[in-house]
Amino acid sequence: MSKTLKILLIEDNLIEIMKMKRTLSLLKLEHTIQEAKNGEEALKILEDKSNFPDLILLDLNMPKMSGIEFLSILKKDESIQHIPTVILTTSDNQRDLDQCYKIGVSGYILKPLKYDDYVHKIEKVLSYWSTNELKKY
């Protein structure tokens, strides 16, 4: 049985945010999305311990704080390190990939250029996390 996810999308590109919302609508998924334009904004959102997201989708290339910097802070904080975090990026840099997995990312997804491919990848990721047993804190 799938459940409805609370997703924290950390993305500074308005077009990418709209693309994610459009994809959820196209797939007829009822997941809720909370947006943060950068890592600092996301950390403020995560201060509310009563309303943790079920999943974080994180872009790597952002202003103020990179996705890798945010991920490092997240995984060092015992109160929020349990939140599954999937990188959603255009960076196919092997060093970024290795560093993210070393820090403790739950997945690393390359944003494809074709929208249909993007929809397919997002559908798979969200299907997995909506059927995975997530611990409530």
PDB file of C-alpha atoms in Angstrom:
ATOM      1  CA  MET A   1       0.000   0.000   0.000  1.00  0.00           C
ATOM      2  CA  SER A   2       1.449   3.352  -1.037  1.00  0.00           C
ATOM      3  CA  LYS A   3       1.291   6.296   1.243  1.00  0.00           C
ATOM      4  CA  THR A   4       1.188   9.993   0.597  1.00  0.00           C
ATOM      5  CA  LEU A   5       4.601  11.558   1.079  1.00  0.00           C
ATOM      6  CA  LYS A   6       5.569  14.933   2.474  1.00  0.00           C
ATOM      7  CA  ILE A   7       8.432  15.981   0.210  1.00  0.00           C
ATOM      8  CA  LEU A   8      10.887  18.780   0.853  1.00  0.00           C
ATOM      9  CA  LEU A   9      12.176  19.941  -2.536  1.00  0.00           C
ATOM     10  CA  ILE A  10      15.374  21.959  -2.195  1.00  0.00           C
ATOM     11  CA  GLU A  11      15.780  23.634  -5.565  1.00  0.00           C
ATOM     12  CA  ASP A  12      16.641  27.190  -6.600  1.00  0.00           C
ATOM     13  CA  ASN A  13      15.439  26.943 -10.212  1.00  0.00           C
ATOM     14  CA  LEU A  14      11.788  27.953 -10.611  1.00  0.00           C
ATOM     15  CA  ILE A  15      11.474  25.954 -13.845  1.00  0.00           C
ATOM     16  CA  GLU A  16      12.637  22.792 -12.046  1.00  0.00           C
ATOM     17  CA  ILE A  17      10.129  23.408  -9.239  1.00  0.00           C
ATOM     18  CA  MET A  18       7.332  23.829 -11.781  1.00  0.00           C
ATOM     19  CA  LYS A  19       8.508  20.699 -13.612  1.00  0.00           C
ATOM     20  CA  MET A  20       8.290  18.668 -10.398  1.00  0.00           C
ATOM     21  CA  LYS A  21       4.781  19.962  -9.645  1.00  0.00           C
ATOM     22  CA  ARG A  22       3.697  19.271 -13.213  1.00  0.00           C
ATOM     23  CA  THR A  23       5.080  15.747 -12.970  1.00  0.00           C
ATOM     24  CA  LEU A  24       3.185  15.015  -9.750  1.00  0.00           C
ATOM     25  CA  SER A  25       0.013  16.318 -11.352  1.00  0.00           C
ATOM     26  CA  LEU A  26       0.570  14.283 -14.533  1.00  0.00           C
ATOM     27  CA  LEU A  27       1.153  11.127 -12.476  1.00  0.00           C
ATOM     28  CA  LYS A  28      -1.911  11.944 -10.345  1.00  0.00           C
ATOM     29  CA  LEU A  29       0.130  11.695  -7.158  1.00  0.00           C
ATOM     30  CA  GLU A  30      -1.192  13.302  -3.992  1.00  0.00           C
ATOM     31  CA  HIS A  31       2.214  13.896  -2.409  1.00  0.00           C
ATOM     32  CA  THR A  32       2.691  17.322  -0.851  1.00  0.00           C
ATOM     33  CA  ILE A  33       5.692  19.432  -1.741  1.00  0.00           C
ATOM     34  CA  GLN A  34       7.296  22.042   0.457  1.00  0.00           C
ATOM     35  CA  GLU A  35       9.880  24.146  -1.324  1.00  0.00           C
ATOM     36  CA  ALA A  36      13.148  25.617  -0.169  1.00  0.00           C
ATOM     37  CA  LYS A  37      15.209  27.751  -2.547  1.00  0.00           C
ATOM     38  CA  ASN A  38      18.498  26.867  -0.826  1.00  0.00           C
ATOM     39  CA  GLY A  39      20.022  24.864   2.009  1.00  0.00           C
ATOM     40  CA  GLU A  40      19.669  27.644   4.581  1.00  0.00           C
ATOM     41  CA  GLU A  41      15.937  27.900   3.915  1.00  0.00           C
ATOM     42  CA  ALA A  42      15.648  24.100   4.156  1.00  0.00           C
ATOM     43  CA  LEU A  43      17.412  24.003   7.530  1.00  0.00           C
ATOM     44  CA  LYS A  44      14.943  26.584   8.860  1.00  0.00           C
ATOM     45  CA  ILE A  45      12.051  24.395   7.680  1.00  0.00           C
ATOM     46  CA  LEU A  46      13.631  21.369   9.381  1.00  0.00           C
ATOM     47  CA  GLU A  47      13.725  23.202  12.729  1.00  0.00           C
ATOM     48  CA  ASP A  48      10.038  22.285  13.083  1.00  0.00           C
ATOM     49  CA  LYS A  49      10.520  18.853  14.645  1.00  0.00           C
ATOM     50  CA  SER A  50       6.769  18.155  14.539  1.00  0.00           C
ATOM     51  CA  ASN A  51       6.563  18.290  10.760  1.00  0.00           C
ATOM     52  CA  PHE A  52       9.499  16.442   9.207  1.00  0.00           C
ATOM     53  CA  PRO A  53       9.284  15.559   5.535  1.00  0.00           C
ATOM     54  CA  ASP A  54       9.227  11.871   4.546  1.00  0.00           C
ATOM     55  CA  LEU A  55      11.695  12.545   1.742  1.00  0.00           C
ATOM     56  CA  ILE A  56      14.094  15.294   0.711  1.00  0.00           C
ATOM     57  CA  LEU A  57      14.826  15.899  -2.970  1.00  0.00           C
ATOM     58  CA  LEU A  58      18.013  17.953  -3.149  1.00  0.00           C
ATOM     59  CA  ASP A  59      19.684  19.812  -5.986  1.00  0.00           C
ATOM     60  CA  LEU A  60      23.470  20.096  -5.749  1.00  0.00           C
ATOM     61  CA  ASN A  61      24.114  23.410  -7.496  1.00  0.00           C
ATOM     62  CA  MET A  62      22.521  26.168  -5.439  1.00  0.00           C
ATOM     63  CA  PRO A  63      23.433  29.614  -4.130  1.00  0.00           C
ATOM     64  CA  LYS A  64      24.440  30.320  -0.523  1.00  0.00           C
ATOM     65  CA  MET A  65      24.971  26.653   0.355  1.00  0.00           C
ATOM     66  CA  SER A  66      25.662  23.816  -2.058  1.00  0.00           C
ATOM     67  CA  GLY A  67      23.678  20.611  -1.891  1.00  0.00           C
ATOM     68  CA  ILE A  68      26.764  18.791  -0.613  1.00  0.00           C
ATOM     69  CA  GLU A  69      27.196  21.336   2.199  1.00  0.00           C
ATOM     70  CA  PHE A  70      23.512  20.945   3.124  1.00  0.00           C
ATOM     71  CA  LEU A  71      23.784  17.150   3.029  1.00  0.00           C
ATOM     72  CA  SER A  72      26.830  17.256   5.333  1.00  0.00           C
ATOM     73  CA  ILE A  73      24.960  19.375   7.893  1.00  0.00           C
ATOM     74  CA  LEU A  74      21.857  17.163   7.628  1.00  0.00           C
ATOM     75  CA  LYS A  75      23.729  13.899   8.178  1.00  0.00           C
ATOM     76  CA  LYS A  76      25.658  15.254  11.192  1.00  0.00           C
ATOM     77  CA  ASP A  77      22.487  16.345  13.003  1.00  0.00           C
ATOM     78  CA  GLU A  78      21.023  13.394  14.924  1.00  0.00           C
ATOM     79  CA  SER A  79      17.547  14.910  14.962  1.00  0.00           C
ATOM     80  CA  ILE A  80      17.245  15.055  11.145  1.00  0.00           C
ATOM     81  CA  GLN A  81      19.850  12.639   9.774  1.00  0.00           C
ATOM     82  CA  HIS A  82      17.233   9.890   9.403  1.00  0.00           C
ATOM     83  CA  ILE A  83      15.316  11.712   6.656  1.00  0.00           C
ATOM     84  CA  PRO A  84      15.902   9.944   3.322  1.00  0.00           C
ATOM     85  CA  THR A  85      17.592  12.334   0.921  1.00  0.00           C
ATOM     86  CA  VAL A  86      17.798  11.837  -2.827  1.00  0.00           C
ATOM     87  CA  ILE A  87      19.997  14.039  -4.971  1.00  0.00           C
ATOM     88  CA  LEU A  88      18.222  15.327  -8.075  1.00  0.00           C
ATOM     89  CA  THR A  89      20.829  17.057 -10.214  1.00  0.00           C
ATOM     90  CA  THR A  90      22.333  17.668 -13.626  1.00  0.00           C
ATOM     91  CA  SER A  91      25.832  16.951 -12.266  1.00  0.00           C
ATOM     92  CA  ASP A  92      27.265  13.700 -13.564  1.00  0.00           C
ATOM     93  CA  ASN A  93      30.583  14.509 -11.878  1.00  0.00           C
ATOM     94  CA  GLN A  94      31.883  11.257 -10.350  1.00  0.00           C
ATOM     95  CA  ARG A  95      33.448  13.170  -7.456  1.00  0.00           C
ATOM     96  CA  ASP A  96      30.035  14.649  -6.533  1.00  0.00           C
ATOM     97  CA  LEU A  97      28.447  11.200  -6.729  1.00  0.00           C
ATOM     98  CA  ASP A  98      31.140   9.599  -4.558  1.00  0.00           C
ATOM     99  CA  GLN A  99      31.042  12.413  -2.003  1.00  0.00           C
ATOM    100  CA  CYS A 100      27.240  12.265  -1.686  1.00  0.00           C
ATOM    101  CA  TYR A 101      27.247   8.521  -1.046  1.00  0.00           C
ATOM    102  CA  LYS A 102      30.123   8.876   1.416  1.00  0.00           C
ATOM    103  CA  ILE A 103      28.122  11.473   3.371  1.00  0.00           C
ATOM    104  CA  GLY A 104      25.057   9.229   3.413  1.00  0.00           C
ATOM    105  CA  VAL A 105      22.679  10.095   0.570  1.00  0.00           C
ATOM    106  CA  SER A 106      19.804   7.669  -0.114  1.00  0.00           C
ATOM    107  CA  GLY A 107      19.984   8.026  -3.899  1.00  0.00           C
ATOM    108  CA  TYR A 108      21.495  10.043  -6.731  1.00  0.00           C
ATOM    109  CA  ILE A 109      19.330  10.793  -9.768  1.00  0.00           C
ATOM    110  CA  LEU A 110      20.526  12.618 -12.871  1.00  0.00           C
ATOM    111  CA  LYS A 111      17.902  14.934 -14.322  1.00  0.00           C
ATOM    112  CA  PRO A 112      17.428  13.785 -17.900  1.00  0.00           C
ATOM    113  CA  LEU A 113      17.004  16.307 -20.700  1.00  0.00           C
ATOM    114  CA  LYS A 114      13.816  14.745 -22.079  1.00  0.00           C
ATOM    115  CA  TYR A 115      10.708  15.419 -19.986  1.00  0.00           C
ATOM    116  CA  ASP A 116       9.320  11.895 -20.510  1.00  0.00           C
ATOM    117  CA  ASP A 117      12.527  10.427 -19.080  1.00  0.00           C
ATOM    118  CA  TYR A 118      12.303  12.829 -16.126  1.00  0.00           C
ATOM    119  CA  VAL A 119       8.707  11.755 -15.419  1.00  0.00           C
ATOM    120  CA  HIS A 120       9.746   8.097 -15.531  1.00  0.00           C
ATOM    121  CA  LYS A 121      12.613   8.619 -13.062  1.00  0.00           C
ATOM    122  CA  ILE A 122      10.524  10.690 -10.644  1.00  0.00           C
ATOM    123  CA  GLU A 123       7.738   8.117 -10.774  1.00  0.00           C
ATOM    124  CA  LYS A 124      10.179   5.335  -9.826  1.00  0.00           C
ATOM    125  CA  VAL A 125      11.770   7.311  -6.989  1.00  0.00           C
ATOM    126  CA  LEU A 126       8.463   8.369  -5.463  1.00  0.00           C
ATOM    127  CA  SER A 127       6.945   4.921  -5.911  1.00  0.00           C
ATOM    128  CA  TYR A 128       9.836   3.396  -3.980  1.00  0.00           C
ATOM    129  CA  TRP A 129       9.709   5.893  -1.117  1.00  0.00           C
ATOM    130  CA  SER A 130       5.912   5.728  -0.844  1.00  0.00           C
ATOM    131  CA  THR A 131       6.048   1.940  -0.371  1.00  0.00           C
ATOM    132  CA  ASN A 132       9.208   1.846   1.738  1.00  0.00           C
ATOM    133  CA  GLU A 133       8.679   1.535   5.473  1.00  0.00           C
ATOM    134  CA  LEU A 134       9.593   4.943   6.852  1.00  0.00           C
ATOM    135  CA  LYS A 135      10.204   5.309  10.553  1.00  0.00           C
ATOM    136  CA  LYS A 136       8.307   8.150  12.219  1.00  0.00           C
ATOM    137  CA  TYR A 137      10.296  10.290  14.623  1.00  0.00           C
TER     138      TYR A 137
END
